[in-house]
Short mmCIF file of C-alpha atoms in Angstrom, two decimals:
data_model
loop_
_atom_site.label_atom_id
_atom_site.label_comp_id
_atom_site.label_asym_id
_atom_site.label_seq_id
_atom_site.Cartn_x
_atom_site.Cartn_y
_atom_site.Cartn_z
CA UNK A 1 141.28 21.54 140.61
CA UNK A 2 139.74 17.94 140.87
CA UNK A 3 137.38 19.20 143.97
CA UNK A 4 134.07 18.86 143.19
CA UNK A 5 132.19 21.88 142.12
CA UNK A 6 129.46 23.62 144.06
CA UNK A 7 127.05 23.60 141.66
CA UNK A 8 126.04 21.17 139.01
CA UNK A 9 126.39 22.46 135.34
CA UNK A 10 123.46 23.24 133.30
CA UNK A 11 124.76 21.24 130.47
CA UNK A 12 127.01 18.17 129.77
CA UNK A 13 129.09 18.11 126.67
CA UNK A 14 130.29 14.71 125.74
CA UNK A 15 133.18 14.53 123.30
CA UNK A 16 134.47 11.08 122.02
CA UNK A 17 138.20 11.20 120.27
CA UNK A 18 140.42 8.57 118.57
CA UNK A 19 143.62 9.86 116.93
CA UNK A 20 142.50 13.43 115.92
CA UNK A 21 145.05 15.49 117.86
CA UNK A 22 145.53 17.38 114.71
CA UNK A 23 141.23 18.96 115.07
CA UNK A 24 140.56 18.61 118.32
CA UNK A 25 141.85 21.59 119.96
CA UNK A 26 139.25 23.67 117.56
CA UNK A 27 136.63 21.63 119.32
CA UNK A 28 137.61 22.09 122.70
CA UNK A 29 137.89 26.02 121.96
CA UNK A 30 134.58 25.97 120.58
CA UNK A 31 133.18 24.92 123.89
CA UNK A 32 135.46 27.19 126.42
CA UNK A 33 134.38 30.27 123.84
CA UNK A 34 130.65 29.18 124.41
CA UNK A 35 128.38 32.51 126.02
CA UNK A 36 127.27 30.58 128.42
CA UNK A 37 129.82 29.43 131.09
CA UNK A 38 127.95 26.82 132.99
CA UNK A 39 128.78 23.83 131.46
CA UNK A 40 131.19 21.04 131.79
CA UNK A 41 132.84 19.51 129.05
CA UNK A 42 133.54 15.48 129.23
CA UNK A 43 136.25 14.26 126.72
CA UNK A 44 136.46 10.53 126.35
CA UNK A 45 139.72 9.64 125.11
CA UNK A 46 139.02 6.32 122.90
CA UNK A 47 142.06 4.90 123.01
CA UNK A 48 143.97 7.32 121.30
CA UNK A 49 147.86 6.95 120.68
CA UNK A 50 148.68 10.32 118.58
CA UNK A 51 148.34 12.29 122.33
CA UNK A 52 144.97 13.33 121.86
CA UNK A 53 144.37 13.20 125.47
CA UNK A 54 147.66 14.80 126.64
CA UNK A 55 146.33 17.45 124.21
CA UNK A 56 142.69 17.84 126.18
CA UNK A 57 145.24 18.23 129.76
CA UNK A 58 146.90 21.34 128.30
CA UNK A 59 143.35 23.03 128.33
CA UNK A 60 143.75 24.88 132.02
CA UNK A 61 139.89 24.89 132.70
CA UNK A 62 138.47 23.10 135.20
CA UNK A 63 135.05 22.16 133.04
CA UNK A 64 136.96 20.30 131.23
CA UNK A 65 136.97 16.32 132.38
CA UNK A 66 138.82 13.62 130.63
CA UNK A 67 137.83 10.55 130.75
CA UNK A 68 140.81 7.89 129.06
CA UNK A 69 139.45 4.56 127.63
CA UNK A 70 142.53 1.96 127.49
CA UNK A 71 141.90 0.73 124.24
CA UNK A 72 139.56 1.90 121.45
CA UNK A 73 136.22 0.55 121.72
CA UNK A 74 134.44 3.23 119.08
CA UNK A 75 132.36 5.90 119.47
CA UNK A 76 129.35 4.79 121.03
CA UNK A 77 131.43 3.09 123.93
CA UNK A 78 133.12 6.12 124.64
CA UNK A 79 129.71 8.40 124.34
CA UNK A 80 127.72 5.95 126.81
CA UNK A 81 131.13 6.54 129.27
CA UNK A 82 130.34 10.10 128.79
CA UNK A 83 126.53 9.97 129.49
CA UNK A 84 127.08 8.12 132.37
CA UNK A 85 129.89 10.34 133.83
CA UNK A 86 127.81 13.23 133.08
CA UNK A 87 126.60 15.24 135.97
CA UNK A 88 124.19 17.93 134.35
CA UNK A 89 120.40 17.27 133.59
CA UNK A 90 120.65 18.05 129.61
CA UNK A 91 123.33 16.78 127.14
CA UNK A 92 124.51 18.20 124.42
CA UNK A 93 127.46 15.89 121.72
CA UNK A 94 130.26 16.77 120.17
CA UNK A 95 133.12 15.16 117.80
CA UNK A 96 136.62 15.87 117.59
CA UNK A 97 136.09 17.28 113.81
CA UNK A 98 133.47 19.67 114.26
CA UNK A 99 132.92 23.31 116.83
CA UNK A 100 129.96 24.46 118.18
CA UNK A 101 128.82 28.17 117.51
CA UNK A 102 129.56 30.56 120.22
CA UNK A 103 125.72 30.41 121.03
CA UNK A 104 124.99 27.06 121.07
CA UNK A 105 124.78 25.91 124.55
CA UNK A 106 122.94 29.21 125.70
CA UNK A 107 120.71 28.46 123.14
CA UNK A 108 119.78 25.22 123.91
CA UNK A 109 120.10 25.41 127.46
CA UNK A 110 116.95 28.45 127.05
CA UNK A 111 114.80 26.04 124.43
CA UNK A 112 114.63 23.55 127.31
CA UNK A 113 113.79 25.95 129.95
CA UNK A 114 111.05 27.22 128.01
CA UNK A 115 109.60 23.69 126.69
CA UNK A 116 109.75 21.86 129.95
CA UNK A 117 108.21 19.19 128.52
CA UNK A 118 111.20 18.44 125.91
CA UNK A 119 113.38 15.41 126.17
CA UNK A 120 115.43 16.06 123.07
CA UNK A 121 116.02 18.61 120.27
CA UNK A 122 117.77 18.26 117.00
CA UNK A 123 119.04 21.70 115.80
CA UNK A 124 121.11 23.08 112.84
CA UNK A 125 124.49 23.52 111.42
CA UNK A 126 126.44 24.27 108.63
CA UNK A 127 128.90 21.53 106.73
CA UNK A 128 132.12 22.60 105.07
CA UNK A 129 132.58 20.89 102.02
CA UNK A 130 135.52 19.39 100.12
CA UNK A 131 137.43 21.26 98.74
CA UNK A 132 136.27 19.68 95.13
CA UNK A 133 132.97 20.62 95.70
CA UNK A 134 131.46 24.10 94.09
CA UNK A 135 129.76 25.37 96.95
CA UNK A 136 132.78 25.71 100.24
CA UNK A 137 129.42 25.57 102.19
CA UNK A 138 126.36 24.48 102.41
CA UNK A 139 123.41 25.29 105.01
CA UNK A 140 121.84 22.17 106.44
CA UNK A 141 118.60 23.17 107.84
CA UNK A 142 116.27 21.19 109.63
CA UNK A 143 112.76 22.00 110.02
CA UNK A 144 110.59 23.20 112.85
CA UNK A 145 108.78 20.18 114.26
CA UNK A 146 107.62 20.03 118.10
CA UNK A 147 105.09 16.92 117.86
CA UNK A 148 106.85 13.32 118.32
CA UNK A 149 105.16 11.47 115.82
CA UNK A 150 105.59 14.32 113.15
CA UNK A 151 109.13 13.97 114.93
CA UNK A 152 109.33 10.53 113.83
CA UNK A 153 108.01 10.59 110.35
CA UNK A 154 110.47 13.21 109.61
CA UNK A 155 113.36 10.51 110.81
CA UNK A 156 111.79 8.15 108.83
CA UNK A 157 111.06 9.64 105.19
CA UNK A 158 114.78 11.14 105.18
CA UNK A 159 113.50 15.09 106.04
CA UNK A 160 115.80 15.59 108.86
CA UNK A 161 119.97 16.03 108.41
CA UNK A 162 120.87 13.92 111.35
CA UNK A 163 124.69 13.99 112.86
CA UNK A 164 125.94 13.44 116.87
CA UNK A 165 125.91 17.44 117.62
CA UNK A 166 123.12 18.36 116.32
CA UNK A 167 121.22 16.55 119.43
CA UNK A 168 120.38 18.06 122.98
CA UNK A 169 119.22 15.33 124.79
CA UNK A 170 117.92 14.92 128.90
CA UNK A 171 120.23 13.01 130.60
CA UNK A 172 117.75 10.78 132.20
CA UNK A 173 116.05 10.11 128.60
CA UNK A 174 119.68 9.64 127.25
CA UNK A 175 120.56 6.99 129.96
CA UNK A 176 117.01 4.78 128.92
CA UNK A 177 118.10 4.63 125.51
CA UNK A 178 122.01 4.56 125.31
CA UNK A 179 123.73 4.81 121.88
CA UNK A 180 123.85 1.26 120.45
CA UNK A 181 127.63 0.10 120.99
CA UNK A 182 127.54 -2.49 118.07
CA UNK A 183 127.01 -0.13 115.37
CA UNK A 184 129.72 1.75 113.54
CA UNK A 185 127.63 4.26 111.43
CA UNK A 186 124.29 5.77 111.54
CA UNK A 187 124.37 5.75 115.19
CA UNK A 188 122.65 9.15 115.55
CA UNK A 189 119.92 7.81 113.38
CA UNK A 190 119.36 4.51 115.70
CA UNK A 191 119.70 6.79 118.92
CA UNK A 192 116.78 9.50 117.24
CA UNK A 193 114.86 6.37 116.49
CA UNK A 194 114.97 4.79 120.30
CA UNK A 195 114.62 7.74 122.12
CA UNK A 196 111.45 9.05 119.90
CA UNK A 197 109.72 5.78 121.15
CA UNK A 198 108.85 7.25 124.46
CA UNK A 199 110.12 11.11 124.52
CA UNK A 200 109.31 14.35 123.26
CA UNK A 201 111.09 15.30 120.68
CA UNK A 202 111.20 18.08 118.59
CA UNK A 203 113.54 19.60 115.42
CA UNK A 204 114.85 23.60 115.29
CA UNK A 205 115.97 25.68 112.38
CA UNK A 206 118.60 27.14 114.34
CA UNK A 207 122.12 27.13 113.17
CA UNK A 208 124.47 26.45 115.76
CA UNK A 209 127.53 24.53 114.56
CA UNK A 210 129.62 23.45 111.82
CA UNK A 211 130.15 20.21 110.79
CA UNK A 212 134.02 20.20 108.97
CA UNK A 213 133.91 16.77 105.78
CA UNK A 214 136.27 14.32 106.52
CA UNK A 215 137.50 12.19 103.79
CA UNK A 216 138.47 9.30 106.36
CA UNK A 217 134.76 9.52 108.02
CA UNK A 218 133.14 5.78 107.80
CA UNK A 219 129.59 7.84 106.92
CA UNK A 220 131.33 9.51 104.08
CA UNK A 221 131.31 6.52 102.10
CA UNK A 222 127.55 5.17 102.77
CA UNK A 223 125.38 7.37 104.12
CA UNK A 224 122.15 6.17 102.26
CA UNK A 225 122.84 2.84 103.93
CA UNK A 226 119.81 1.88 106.26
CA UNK A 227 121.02 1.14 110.03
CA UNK A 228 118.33 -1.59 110.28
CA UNK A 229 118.73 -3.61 106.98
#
């Protein structure tokens, strides 16, 4: 129902769409399948007009919140809506093309009770390639760092795979830094870069989702593009 719930969630998922009716049930799934229940799950409908949001209302659980943006403003709009709708004191990020790994929030959701001084991590994943490509998979493993500036010389010198859901981020760091809403790519690298300025953040080896290609994705065509040229 739309009551509001007793308890606050551990964890807020925000998941921006535009047009991907086609994927994003997979991603949904991915978070009602997650071992650890107490989440909620806030979909921000971008201004969709293939029923992508009609899609997310068919999904009878009632951690899932949909939040519909009249016209499409890109995804950093719709992830700030999501940040700031978000009721739980840790984030976690999402997109319609990828799905989390049944362990992922439970995972998290423990690294953070154990490091109580974290403000963000940036975990793991594996990408499926095109289908041209030799390998159907590839591993993309970040290293183990847990000391900011080590943090941020990783960001810098290109040593950590960066992408939206690979970050768990405080809420209340989150809402100092905001994603920019001018830029169109790189805007997990810009985010990594603002909130490393004054939180702790640290890097995990830990595999825990899969990131599908997409031949349409903007970043597929220049990812070695700097955000701040």
């Amino acid at each position: 129902g739309h009551g509001s719930r007793a308890v606050t969630p551990k964890i807020s998922v925000v998941l921006p769409v535009h047009n991907r009716a086609e994927v994003l049930s997979r991603a949904i799934q991915s978070v009602v399948d997650q071992e650890l229940c107490d989440f909620e799950l806030i979909v921000v409908d971008d201004g969709s007009t293939d029923g992508s949001a009609d899609l997310v209302e068919t999904f009878q659980d009632e951690r899932i919140r949909l939040i519909r943006l009249e016209k499409n403003r890109g995804g950093n709009v719709a992830r700030n809506e999501g940040i700031r709708a978000a009721t739980a004191p840790l984030l976690a990020f999402l997109d319609s093309d990828d799905r989390y790994l049944p362990n992922k929030l439970a995972w998290v959701v423990e690294e953070f009770e154990r490091t109580p001084d974290l403000d963000l991590l940036v975990d793991s994943f594996i990408k499926v390639q095109p289908p041209s490509s030799r390998k159907a998979e590839v591993v993309r493993r970040n290293p183990v760092i847990r000391d900011r500036e080590l943090f941020r010389t990783a960001l810098f010198t290109r040593q950590l795979w960066k992408a939206t859901p690979s970050i768990t981020v405080k809420r209340e760091a989150a809402l100092k830094a905001m994603f920019d809403e001018t830029l169109r790519r790189l805007q997990d690298f810009d985010f990594l870069i603002r909130v490393s300025e004054f939180a702790n953040c640290a890097s995990t080896d830990q595999i825990l989702w899969v990131k599908y290609w997409d031949a349409n994705a903007i970043s597929a065509q220049d990812n070695m593009i700097s955000a701040n040229v």
